[in-house]
mmCIF file of C-alpha atoms and ligand atoms in Angstrom:
data_model
loop_
_atom_site.group_PDB
_atom_site.id
_atom_site.type_symbol
_atom_site.label_atom_id
_atom_site.label_comp_id
_atom_site.label_asym_id
_atom_site.label_seq_id
_atom_site.Cartn_x
_atom_site.Cartn_y
_atom_site.Cartn_z
ATOM 1 C CA MET A 29 0.025 0.006 -0.063
ATOM 2 C CA ALA A 30 1.275 3.436 -0.857
ATOM 3 C CA SER A 31 1.830 5.888 2.092
ATOM 4 C CA ALA A 32 1.029 9.579 2.066
ATOM 5 C CA TYR A 33 4.394 10.633 1.165
ATOM 6 C CA GLU A 34 5.181 8.589 -1.780
ATOM 7 C CA LEU A 35 2.495 9.453 -4.163
ATOM 8 C CA THR A 36 3.030 11.664 -7.164
ATOM 9 C CA ARG A 37 0.528 14.354 -8.047
ATOM 10 C CA ASP A 38 -0.819 12.339 -10.887
ATOM 11 C CA GLU A 39 -1.374 9.304 -8.623
ATOM 12 C CA LEU A 40 -3.169 11.477 -6.289
ATOM 13 C CA THR A 41 -5.310 12.724 -9.113
ATOM 14 C CA GLY A 42 -6.124 9.154 -10.029
ATOM 15 C CA LEU A 43 -7.041 8.353 -6.471
ATOM 16 C CA LEU A 44 -9.441 11.205 -6.462
ATOM 17 C CA ALA A 45 -11.105 10.411 -9.762
ATOM 18 C CA GLY A 46 -14.338 12.177 -9.935
ATOM 19 C CA GLU A 47 -13.222 15.021 -7.542
ATOM 20 C CA PRO A 48 -12.764 18.465 -8.993
ATOM 21 C CA LYS A 49 -9.167 19.511 -9.762
ATOM 22 C CA TYR A 50 -8.997 22.155 -7.087
ATOM 23 C CA ARG A 51 -9.599 19.355 -4.498
ATOM 24 C CA VAL A 52 -6.389 17.864 -5.621
ATOM 25 C CA ASP A 53 -4.603 21.150 -5.276
ATOM 26 C CA GLN A 54 -6.097 21.593 -1.742
ATOM 27 C CA ILE A 55 -4.771 18.202 -0.720
ATOM 28 C CA TRP A 56 -1.489 18.564 -2.327
ATOM 29 C CA GLN A 57 -0.830 21.963 -0.591
ATOM 30 C CA GLY A 58 -2.107 20.581 2.717
ATOM 31 C CA ILE A 59 0.396 17.749 2.565
ATOM 32 C CA TRP A 60 3.355 19.587 1.137
ATOM 33 C CA GLU A 61 3.085 23.235 1.957
ATOM 34 C CA GLN A 62 1.245 23.064 5.235
ATOM 35 C CA ASP A 63 2.887 19.829 6.629
ATOM 36 C CA ARG A 64 -0.547 18.367 7.371
ATOM 37 C CA PHE A 65 -1.264 14.730 7.658
ATOM 38 C CA PRO A 66 -4.155 13.730 5.481
ATOM 39 C CA GLU A 67 -6.491 13.463 8.336
ATOM 40 C CA GLU A 68 -5.819 17.109 9.414
ATOM 41 C CA ILE A 69 -6.623 18.719 5.948
ATOM 42 C CA THR A 70 -9.689 20.388 7.151
ATOM 43 C CA THR A 71 -10.468 22.218 3.952
ATOM 44 C CA ILE A 72 -11.884 18.951 2.547
ATOM 45 C CA SER A 73 -14.933 16.987 3.696
ATOM 46 C CA LYS A 74 -14.642 14.432 6.540
ATOM 47 C CA ALA A 75 -15.566 11.638 4.230
ATOM 48 C CA LEU A 76 -12.790 12.518 1.946
ATOM 49 C CA ARG A 77 -10.247 12.794 4.784
ATOM 50 C CA GLU A 78 -11.329 9.447 5.970
ATOM 51 C CA LYS A 79 -10.934 7.948 2.519
ATOM 52 C CA LEU A 80 -7.468 9.453 2.234
ATOM 53 C CA THR A 81 -6.356 8.390 5.630
ATOM 54 C CA ALA A 82 -7.546 4.772 4.894
ATOM 55 C CA GLU A 83 -5.815 4.641 1.404
ATOM 56 C CA LEU A 84 -2.691 6.668 2.260
ATOM 57 C CA PRO A 85 -1.690 5.691 5.789
ATOM 58 C CA LEU A 86 1.194 7.178 7.546
ATOM 59 C CA ALA A 87 4.231 4.882 7.625
ATOM 60 C CA LEU A 88 5.851 5.748 10.990
ATOM 61 C CA GLU A 89 4.742 5.444 14.517
ATOM 62 C CA VAL A 90 6.619 7.163 17.298
ATOM 63 C CA ALA A 91 8.198 4.590 19.586
ATOM 64 C CA ASN A 92 10.425 6.977 21.475
ATOM 65 C CA ASP A 93 11.089 10.741 21.524
ATOM 66 C CA VAL A 94 14.078 12.061 23.472
ATOM 67 C CA SER A 95 15.915 15.408 23.687
ATOM 68 C CA THR A 96 19.321 16.616 24.781
ATOM 69 C CA ASP A 97 21.729 19.600 24.277
ATOM 70 C CA GLU A 98 19.173 21.846 26.074
ATOM 71 C CA GLY A 99 16.462 20.707 23.859
ATOM 72 C CA THR A 100 18.184 21.583 20.670
ATOM 73 C CA THR A 101 18.868 18.008 19.610
ATOM 74 C CA ARG A 102 15.858 15.652 19.513
ATOM 75 C CA LYS A 103 15.851 12.000 18.374
ATOM 76 C CA TRP A 104 12.851 9.943 17.362
ATOM 77 C CA VAL A 105 12.669 6.136 17.180
ATOM 78 C CA TYR A 106 9.927 5.193 14.766
ATOM 79 C CA ARG A 107 8.346 1.795 14.534
ATOM 80 C CA LEU A 108 7.567 0.667 11.047
ATOM 81 C CA HIS A 109 4.425 -1.357 10.094
ATOM 82 C CA ASP A 110 6.392 -4.648 10.276
ATOM 83 C CA GLY A 111 7.905 -3.860 13.672
ATOM 84 C CA TYR A 112 11.483 -2.786 12.593
ATOM 85 C CA THR A 113 12.648 0.447 14.192
ATOM 86 C CA ILE A 114 14.574 3.472 12.561
ATOM 87 C CA GLU A 115 15.784 6.814 13.955
ATOM 88 C CA THR A 116 15.717 10.464 12.968
ATOM 89 C CA VAL A 117 17.586 13.229 14.575
ATOM 90 C CA LEU A 118 16.685 17.004 14.438
ATOM 91 C CA MET A 119 19.348 19.511 15.209
ATOM 92 C CA ASN A 120 18.462 23.235 15.886
ATOM 93 C CA TYR A 121 21.445 25.509 15.317
ATOM 94 C CA GLU A 122 21.337 29.288 15.454
ATOM 95 C CA ASP A 123 21.642 29.679 11.738
ATOM 96 C CA ARG A 124 20.042 26.444 10.441
ATOM 97 C CA VAL A 125 17.834 23.497 11.171
ATOM 98 C CA THR A 126 19.227 20.099 10.112
ATOM 99 C CA VAL A 127 17.573 16.826 10.051
ATOM 100 C CA CYS A 128 19.537 13.547 9.893
ATOM 101 C CA ILE A 129 17.476 10.876 8.228
ATOM 102 C CA SER A 130 17.741 7.021 7.864
ATOM 103 C CA THR A 131 17.444 5.315 4.570
ATOM 104 C CA GLN A 132 17.560 1.625 5.679
ATOM 105 C CA ALA A 133 16.605 -0.285 8.805
ATOM 106 C CA GLY A 134 20.096 -1.366 9.860
ATOM 107 C CA CYS A 135 22.958 -1.475 7.371
ATOM 108 C CA ALA A 136 24.685 -4.349 5.532
ATOM 109 C CA MET A 137 28.161 -2.676 5.296
ATOM 110 C CA GLY A 138 29.401 -3.792 8.620
ATOM 111 C CA CYS A 139 31.816 -0.996 9.552
ATOM 112 C CA THR A 140 33.234 -2.235 12.843
ATOM 113 C CA PHE A 141 32.961 1.212 14.620
ATOM 114 C CA CYS A 142 29.357 1.909 13.882
ATOM 115 C CA ALA A 143 26.443 0.751 15.976
ATOM 116 C CA THR A 144 24.206 0.407 12.913
ATOM 117 C CA GLY A 145 26.714 -1.716 11.146
ATOM 118 C CA GLN A 146 27.155 -3.904 14.346
ATOM 119 C CA ALA A 147 23.382 -4.455 14.389
ATOM 120 C CA GLY A 148 23.265 -5.796 10.758
ATOM 121 C CA PHE A 149 20.750 -5.216 8.058
ATOM 122 C CA SER A 150 17.004 -5.501 8.370
ATOM 123 C CA ARG A 151 15.428 -4.075 5.238
ATOM 124 C CA GLN A 152 15.251 -1.134 2.813
ATOM 125 C CA LEU A 153 13.207 1.750 3.651
ATOM 126 C CA THR A 154 10.420 2.830 1.241
ATOM 127 C CA LEU A 155 10.245 6.373 -0.231
ATOM 128 C CA GLY A 156 7.223 7.159 2.017
ATOM 129 C CA GLU A 157 9.148 6.053 5.108
ATOM 130 C CA VAL A 158 12.108 8.224 4.324
ATOM 131 C CA VAL A 159 10.186 11.285 3.272
ATOM 132 C CA GLU A 160 7.891 11.099 6.225
ATOM 133 C CA GLN A 161 10.860 11.372 8.626
ATOM 134 C CA VAL A 162 11.493 14.848 7.103
ATOM 135 C CA VAL A 163 7.873 15.890 7.358
ATOM 136 C CA ARG A 164 7.594 14.904 10.993
ATOM 137 C CA ALA A 165 10.795 16.674 11.711
ATOM 138 C CA GLY A 166 9.437 19.763 9.853
ATOM 139 C CA ARG A 167 6.315 19.662 11.996
ATOM 140 C CA ALA A 168 8.413 19.547 15.260
ATOM 141 C CA ALA A 169 10.747 22.373 14.122
ATOM 142 C CA ALA A 170 7.909 24.773 13.325
ATOM 143 C CA PRO A 171 7.807 27.694 13.268
ATOM 144 C CA ARG A 172 11.440 27.311 12.081
ATOM 145 C CA ARG A 173 11.913 25.660 8.825
ATOM 146 C CA ILE A 174 14.171 22.834 7.979
ATOM 147 C CA SER A 175 17.169 24.161 6.053
ATOM 148 C CA ASN A 176 19.363 21.180 5.770
ATOM 149 C CA ILE A 177 18.953 17.504 5.339
ATOM 150 C CA VAL A 178 21.832 14.918 5.814
ATOM 151 C CA PHE A 179 21.519 11.336 4.767
ATOM 152 C CA MET A 180 23.607 10.275 7.833
ATOM 153 C CA GLY A 181 21.139 8.270 9.838
ATOM 154 C CA MET A 182 20.813 4.502 9.807
ATOM 155 C CA GLY A 183 21.808 2.638 6.588
ATOM 156 C CA GLU A 184 23.784 3.254 3.404
ATOM 157 C CA PRO A 185 21.923 5.701 1.219
ATOM 158 C CA LEU A 186 23.572 4.574 -2.041
ATOM 159 C CA ALA A 187 22.589 1.073 -1.334
ATOM 160 C CA ASN A 188 19.037 2.146 -1.528
ATOM 161 C CA TYR A 189 19.640 4.371 -4.567
ATOM 162 C CA ASP A 190 16.179 4.956 -6.077
ATOM 163 C CA VAL A 191 14.626 5.739 -2.723
ATOM 164 C CA THR A 192 17.464 8.163 -1.937
ATOM 165 C CA VAL A 193 17.301 10.056 -5.296
ATOM 166 C CA GLY A 194 13.456 9.882 -5.130
ATOM 167 C CA THR A 195 13.558 11.558 -1.615
ATOM 168 C CA ILE A 196 15.886 14.186 -2.900
ATOM 169 C CA ARG A 197 13.650 14.985 -5.737
ATOM 170 C CA ALA A 198 10.622 15.072 -3.560
ATOM 171 C CA LEU A 199 12.160 17.454 -1.053
ATOM 172 C CA HIS A 200 13.538 19.527 -3.719
ATOM 173 C CA HIS A 201 10.467 19.817 -5.805
ATOM 174 C CA GLU A 202 7.641 19.619 -3.291
ATOM 175 C CA ARG A 203 9.314 21.253 -0.148
ATOM 176 C CA GLY A 204 11.425 23.685 -2.004
ATOM 177 C CA LEU A 205 14.610 22.612 -0.294
ATOM 178 C CA SER A 206 17.702 23.584 -2.150
ATOM 179 C CA ALA A 207 19.626 20.616 -3.254
ATOM 180 C CA ARG A 208 22.841 22.437 -2.049
ATOM 181 C CA ASN A 209 21.597 21.972 1.406
ATOM 182 C CA LEU A 210 21.174 18.223 0.991
ATOM 183 C CA THR A 211 24.150 16.047 1.942
ATOM 184 C CA VAL A 212 24.356 12.414 0.951
ATOM 185 C CA SER A 213 26.955 10.534 3.009
ATOM 186 C CA THR A 214 28.193 7.225 1.674
ATOM 187 C CA VAL A 215 30.740 4.623 2.779
ATOM 188 C CA GLY A 216 32.050 4.844 -0.827
ATOM 189 C CA ILE A 217 30.020 2.714 -3.293
ATOM 190 C CA ALA A 218 31.910 3.865 -6.276
ATOM 191 C CA PRO A 219 29.629 2.970 -9.194
ATOM 192 C CA ALA A 220 26.617 4.585 -7.395
ATOM 193 C CA ILE A 221 28.672 7.747 -6.788
ATOM 194 C CA GLU A 222 29.268 7.939 -10.481
ATOM 195 C CA ARG A 223 25.620 7.331 -11.294
ATOM 196 C CA LEU A 224 24.708 10.040 -8.739
ATOM 197 C CA ALA A 225 27.004 12.477 -10.328
ATOM 198 C CA LEU A 226 24.886 12.217 -13.498
ATOM 199 C CA GLU A 227 21.547 13.002 -11.937
ATOM 200 C CA GLY A 228 21.980 16.773 -12.320
ATOM 201 C CA LEU A 229 21.356 17.355 -8.615
ATOM 202 C CA PRO A 230 23.761 20.002 -7.005
ATOM 203 C CA LEU A 231 24.021 17.937 -3.818
ATOM 204 C CA THR A 232 26.915 17.866 -1.351
ATOM 205 C CA LEU A 233 28.558 14.403 -1.297
ATOM 206 C CA ALA A 234 30.247 13.273 1.857
ATOM 207 C CA ILE A 235 32.367 10.138 1.750
ATOM 208 C CA SER A 236 33.174 8.205 4.974
ATOM 209 C CA LEU A 237 36.816 7.816 4.234
ATOM 210 C CA HIS A 238 38.297 7.271 7.842
ATOM 211 C CA VAL A 239 41.375 5.497 6.653
ATOM 212 C CA ALA A 240 43.415 6.120 3.504
ATOM 213 C CA ASN A 241 45.335 2.967 3.149
ATOM 214 C CA ASP A 242 43.731 -0.282 1.856
ATOM 215 C CA ALA A 243 45.055 -2.798 4.326
ATOM 216 C CA GLU A 244 43.488 -0.876 7.310
ATOM 217 C CA ARG A 245 40.451 0.380 5.526
ATOM 218 C CA ASP A 246 39.591 -3.215 4.595
ATOM 219 C CA GLU A 247 39.445 -4.038 8.227
ATOM 220 C CA LEU A 248 37.311 -1.087 9.408
ATOM 221 C CA ILE A 249 35.108 -0.801 6.324
ATOM 222 C CA PRO A 250 34.573 -4.132 4.706
ATOM 223 C CA ILE A 251 33.215 -2.618 1.373
ATOM 224 C CA ASN A 252 36.708 -1.370 0.710
ATOM 225 C CA LYS A 253 37.617 -4.856 -0.387
ATOM 226 C CA ARG A 254 35.075 -4.447 -3.225
ATOM 227 C CA TYR A 255 35.699 -0.765 -3.962
ATOM 228 C CA ASN A 256 39.244 -0.062 -2.809
ATOM 229 C CA LEU A 257 40.819 3.474 -2.507
ATOM 230 C CA GLU A 258 41.943 3.535 -6.018
ATOM 231 C CA ARG A 259 38.470 2.721 -7.348
ATOM 232 C CA LEU A 260 36.936 5.285 -4.942
ATOM 233 C CA TYR A 261 39.400 7.826 -6.131
ATOM 234 C CA GLN A 262 38.183 7.365 -9.828
ATOM 235 C CA ALA A 263 34.601 7.886 -8.509
ATOM 236 C CA CYS A 264 35.601 11.119 -6.833
ATOM 237 C CA GLU A 265 37.204 12.276 -10.060
ATOM 238 C CA VAL A 266 33.957 11.546 -11.962
ATOM 239 C CA TRP A 267 32.001 13.434 -9.301
ATOM 240 C CA ARG A 268 34.229 16.433 -9.439
ATOM 241 C CA ASN A 269 34.337 16.543 -13.274
ATOM 242 C CA GLU A 270 30.562 15.954 -13.715
ATOM 243 C CA THR A 271 29.252 18.163 -10.992
ATOM 244 C CA GLY A 272 32.014 20.704 -10.427
ATOM 245 C CA ARG A 273 31.421 20.327 -6.788
ATOM 246 C CA ARG A 274 33.857 19.713 -3.846
ATOM 247 C CA ILE A 275 33.750 16.479 -1.988
ATOM 248 C CA SER A 276 33.795 16.190 1.771
ATOM 249 C CA PHE A 277 35.682 13.351 3.484
ATOM 250 C CA GLU A 278 34.483 12.256 6.825
ATOM 251 C CA TRP A 279 37.172 11.202 9.250
ATOM 252 C CA ALA A 280 36.229 9.934 12.838
ATOM 253 C CA LEU A 281 39.364 10.126 14.782
ATOM 254 C CA ILE A 282 40.024 6.776 16.608
ATOM 255 C CA SER A 283 42.751 6.940 19.217
ATOM 256 C CA GLY A 284 45.812 5.113 18.093
ATOM 257 C CA VAL A 285 44.197 3.895 14.899
ATOM 258 C CA ASN A 286 43.715 6.672 12.354
ATOM 259 C CA ASP A 287 44.948 9.652 14.352
ATOM 260 C CA THR A 288 48.631 8.854 13.940
ATOM 261 C CA ASP A 289 51.117 11.063 11.953
ATOM 262 C CA GLN A 290 51.115 8.343 9.219
ATOM 263 C CA ALA A 291 47.428 8.417 8.931
ATOM 264 C CA LEU A 292 47.593 12.194 8.660
ATOM 265 C CA TYR A 293 50.071 12.099 5.726
ATOM 266 C CA GLU A 294 48.042 9.280 4.000
ATOM 267 C CA LEU A 295 44.876 11.332 4.191
ATOM 268 C CA ALA A 296 46.590 14.545 3.007
ATOM 269 C CA GLU A 297 48.090 12.675 -0.008
ATOM 270 C CA TYR A 298 44.568 11.280 -0.840
ATOM 271 C CA ALA A 299 42.569 14.487 -0.351
ATOM 272 C CA ARG A 300 44.776 17.197 -1.604
ATOM 273 C CA PRO A 301 44.828 16.341 -5.355
ATOM 274 C CA LEU A 302 41.053 16.075 -5.294
ATOM 275 C CA GLY A 303 40.668 19.407 -3.596
ATOM 276 C CA ALA A 304 38.488 17.684 -0.982
ATOM 277 C CA HIS A 305 37.394 19.098 2.318
ATOM 278 C CA VAL A 306 37.862 16.952 5.450
ATOM 279 C CA ASN A 307 35.485 16.890 8.270
ATOM 280 C CA LEU A 308 37.058 15.657 11.591
ATOM 281 C CA ILE A 309 34.982 14.292 14.411
ATOM 282 C CA PRO A 310 36.145 12.261 17.379
ATOM 283 C CA LEU A 311 34.765 8.790 17.200
ATOM 284 C CA ASN A 312 31.717 8.401 19.215
ATOM 285 C CA PRO A 313 31.504 5.360 21.517
ATOM 286 C CA THR A 314 29.423 2.327 20.399
ATOM 287 C CA PRO A 315 28.930 -0.890 22.345
ATOM 288 C CA GLY A 316 30.584 -3.205 19.933
ATOM 289 C CA TYR A 317 33.876 -1.410 19.207
ATOM 290 C CA LEU A 318 36.091 -0.976 22.267
ATOM 291 C CA VAL A 319 38.292 1.835 21.016
ATOM 292 C CA ILE A 320 37.973 5.432 21.950
ATOM 293 C CA GLY A 321 37.775 8.724 20.161
ATOM 294 C CA SER A 322 40.804 11.010 19.956
ATOM 295 C CA PRO A 323 41.167 13.675 22.519
ATOM 296 C CA ALA A 324 40.137 17.186 21.518
ATOM 297 C CA SER A 325 43.738 18.323 21.389
ATOM 298 C CA ARG A 326 44.638 15.599 18.850
ATOM 299 C CA VAL A 327 41.638 16.527 16.772
ATOM 300 C CA ARG A 328 42.733 20.153 16.633
ATOM 301 C CA TYR A 329 46.353 19.070 15.859
ATOM 302 C CA PHE A 330 44.968 16.963 12.898
ATOM 303 C CA ARG A 331 43.079 19.953 11.509
ATOM 304 C CA ASP A 332 46.023 22.325 11.826
ATOM 305 C CA GLU A 333 48.443 19.819 10.268
ATOM 306 C CA LEU A 334 46.022 19.135 7.391
ATOM 307 C CA GLU A 335 45.745 22.819 6.770
ATOM 308 C CA GLU A 336 49.691 23.113 6.743
ATOM 309 C CA LEU A 337 49.639 20.304 4.229
ATOM 310 C CA GLY A 338 47.344 22.191 1.929
ATOM 311 C CA VAL A 339 44.006 20.333 2.806
ATOM 312 C CA ASN A 340 40.914 22.254 4.017
ATOM 313 C CA ALA A 341 39.628 20.731 7.384
ATOM 314 C CA THR A 342 37.093 21.555 9.916
ATOM 315 C CA VAL A 343 36.240 19.919 13.240
ATOM 316 C CA ARG A 344 32.565 18.995 13.629
ATOM 317 C CA ARG A 345 31.075 19.307 17.005
ATOM 318 C CA THR A 346 29.326 16.238 18.181
ATOM 319 C CA ARG A 347 25.640 16.392 19.154
ATOM 320 C CA GLY A 348 23.310 14.011 20.830
ATOM 321 C CA ARG A 349 25.782 11.729 22.509
ATOM 322 C CA THR A 350 23.878 11.331 25.742
ATOM 323 C CA ILE A 351 20.824 10.081 23.955
ATOM 324 C CA ASP A 352 22.792 7.825 21.432
ATOM 325 C CA ALA A 353 21.882 10.241 18.660
ATOM 326 C CA ALA A 354 25.359 11.022 17.589
ATOM 327 C CA CYS A 355 26.968 9.766 14.276
ATOM 328 C CA GLY A 356 27.356 5.986 14.413
ATOM 329 C CA GLN A 357 25.240 5.462 17.334
ATOM 330 C CA LEU A 358 21.837 4.863 15.870
ATOM 331 C CA ALA A 359 20.826 1.168 16.194
ATOM 332 C CA ASN A 360 17.739 -0.979 16.764
ATOM 333 C CA VAL A 361 18.018 -1.014 20.589
ATOM 334 C CA THR A 362 14.994 -1.558 22.731
ATOM 335 C CA ASN A 363 15.202 -1.774 26.572
ATOM 336 C CA GLY A 364 18.977 -1.969 26.193
ATOM 337 C CA LYS A 365 18.758 -5.026 23.798
ATOM 338 C CA ARG A 366 20.144 -4.802 20.463
ATOM 339 C CA ARG A 367 17.781 -6.270 17.920
ATOM 340 C CA SER A 368 18.162 -7.470 14.351
ATOM 341 C CA ILE A 369 14.703 -9.076 14.274
ATOM 342 C CA PRO A 370 11.532 -7.004 14.293
ATOM 343 C CA VAL A 371 10.366 -5.391 17.475
ATOM 344 C CA ARG A 372 6.601 -6.123 17.935
HETATM 345 N N1 SAH B 7 26.117 4.863 5.580
HETATM 346 C C1 SAH B 7 26.654 6.183 5.399
HETATM 347 C C2 SAH B 7 25.671 7.108 6.189
HETATM 348 C C3 SAH B 7 25.412 6.902 7.638
HETATM 349 S S1 SAH B 7 26.655 6.821 8.739
HETATM 350 C C4 SAH B 7 27.990 6.383 5.742
HETATM 351 O O1 SAH B 7 28.644 5.481 6.216
HETATM 352 O O2 SAH B 7 28.556 7.444 5.255
HETATM 353 C C5 SAH B 7 26.898 8.512 9.033
HETATM 354 C C6 SAH B 7 28.430 9.029 9.367
HETATM 355 O O3 SAH B 7 28.675 8.524 10.697
HETATM 356 C C7 SAH B 7 29.403 8.273 8.460
HETATM 357 O O4 SAH B 7 30.394 9.331 8.206
HETATM 358 C C8 SAH B 7 30.009 7.212 9.405
HETATM 359 O O5 SAH B 7 31.246 6.879 9.028
HETATM 360 C C9 SAH B 7 29.928 8.000 10.716
HETATM 361 N N2 SAH B 7 30.124 7.153 11.815
HETATM 362 C C10 SAH B 7 29.847 5.856 12.022
HETATM 363 N N3 SAH B 7 30.185 5.272 13.244
HETATM 364 C C11 SAH B 7 30.739 6.405 13.934
HETATM 365 C C12 SAH B 7 31.092 6.526 15.213
HETATM 366 N N4 SAH B 7 31.092 5.567 16.160
HETATM 367 N N5 SAH B 7 31.628 7.837 15.505
HETATM 368 C C13 SAH B 7 31.594 8.860 14.645
HETATM 369 N N6 SAH B 7 31.209 8.741 13.392
HETATM 370 C C14 SAH B 7 30.723 7.481 13.085
HETATM 371 FE FE1 SF4 B 8 26.487 1.413 7.374
HETATM 372 FE FE2 SF4 B 8 27.499 3.897 7.405
HETATM 373 FE FE3 SF4 B 8 27.387 2.529 9.628
HETATM 374 FE FE4 SF4 B 8 29.119 1.745 7.712
HETATM 375 S S1 SF4 B 8 29.108 3.728 8.888
HETATM 376 S S2 SF4 B 8 27.873 0.455 8.881
HETATM 377 S S3 SF4 B 8 27.958 2.293 5.840
HETATM 378 S S4 SF4 B 8 25.645 3.191 8.413
#
């Protein structure tokens, strides 16, 4: 069954056969411009609202809703119709409102330092399930408007390619979000990066690099065995040539693992010729990876040295750690138990 947020306007028109055209407009505006759920669109009759609600059900049910950082970071755990859970994080900054969304329940990539990877893959999310995360966050953020979306929640967005691109198009066309403010973060699925480069969307691409030598990247990020650093580099060049846009490399600093001087030089060698920007963040703790993030002084040292070596780098501030809402901490956890089976 379709859900409210995966219908095209034509499909809605089909569903409302026999109704005047302005009715379709009213409903479309209610859904997309006023952030209303179908049952709340009071400009249409009750009978029609009931029909819409029955035929276009919502896809997400709130299972948990927690805040931290003095209320500026909020995380929702949503239960899907089949019992799986996913998570969305809303971050209010002074100058922007960012939502971090999930594209899969779990993740099949198995990165060792990531709670989502540790929990394994449950299933792909549908377009409706991804878009509804943004709509719900938008309702919570009001009267402020969401300005930025990052595909950095649970899952690998480029392993759910059509839904990721469909979501970007829907947010861009229907919610008027500028593609420039949309960031897709990928572990580095090289062919999908090359395909995305041809979509004509001025997105920001973030690549979770973390290690710039194959032997160690194979260990931390198993997909590196399929698409190694050389293959990834080719994809980065395609991205640059096709889009003219700069790539960001994500680098979660892990004490004694990828915060050494050697790691620094490897990163600089890899990033400099691509003109890539590096985002540094200390590793956030996860239950399945008993290594800790680098101290703040080491993170700053890394940034300063990268700049010296001609690579642009910024330090990202971590949000949401106390509610397990920070990067890499999202997982199917209920009552302290990690689940890879549906939670009913
Ligand atoms: N699958 C995609 C997007 C989701 S992960 C990807 O891997 O890019 C979002 C970001 O969190 C990625 O940059 C990922 O490498 C990072 N991350 C994962 N575990 C982390 C941890 N424990 N601490 C800090 N960042 C982490
Ligand atoms: Fe998946 Fe990204 Fe976590 Fe790797 S870091 S397991 S790709 S969500």
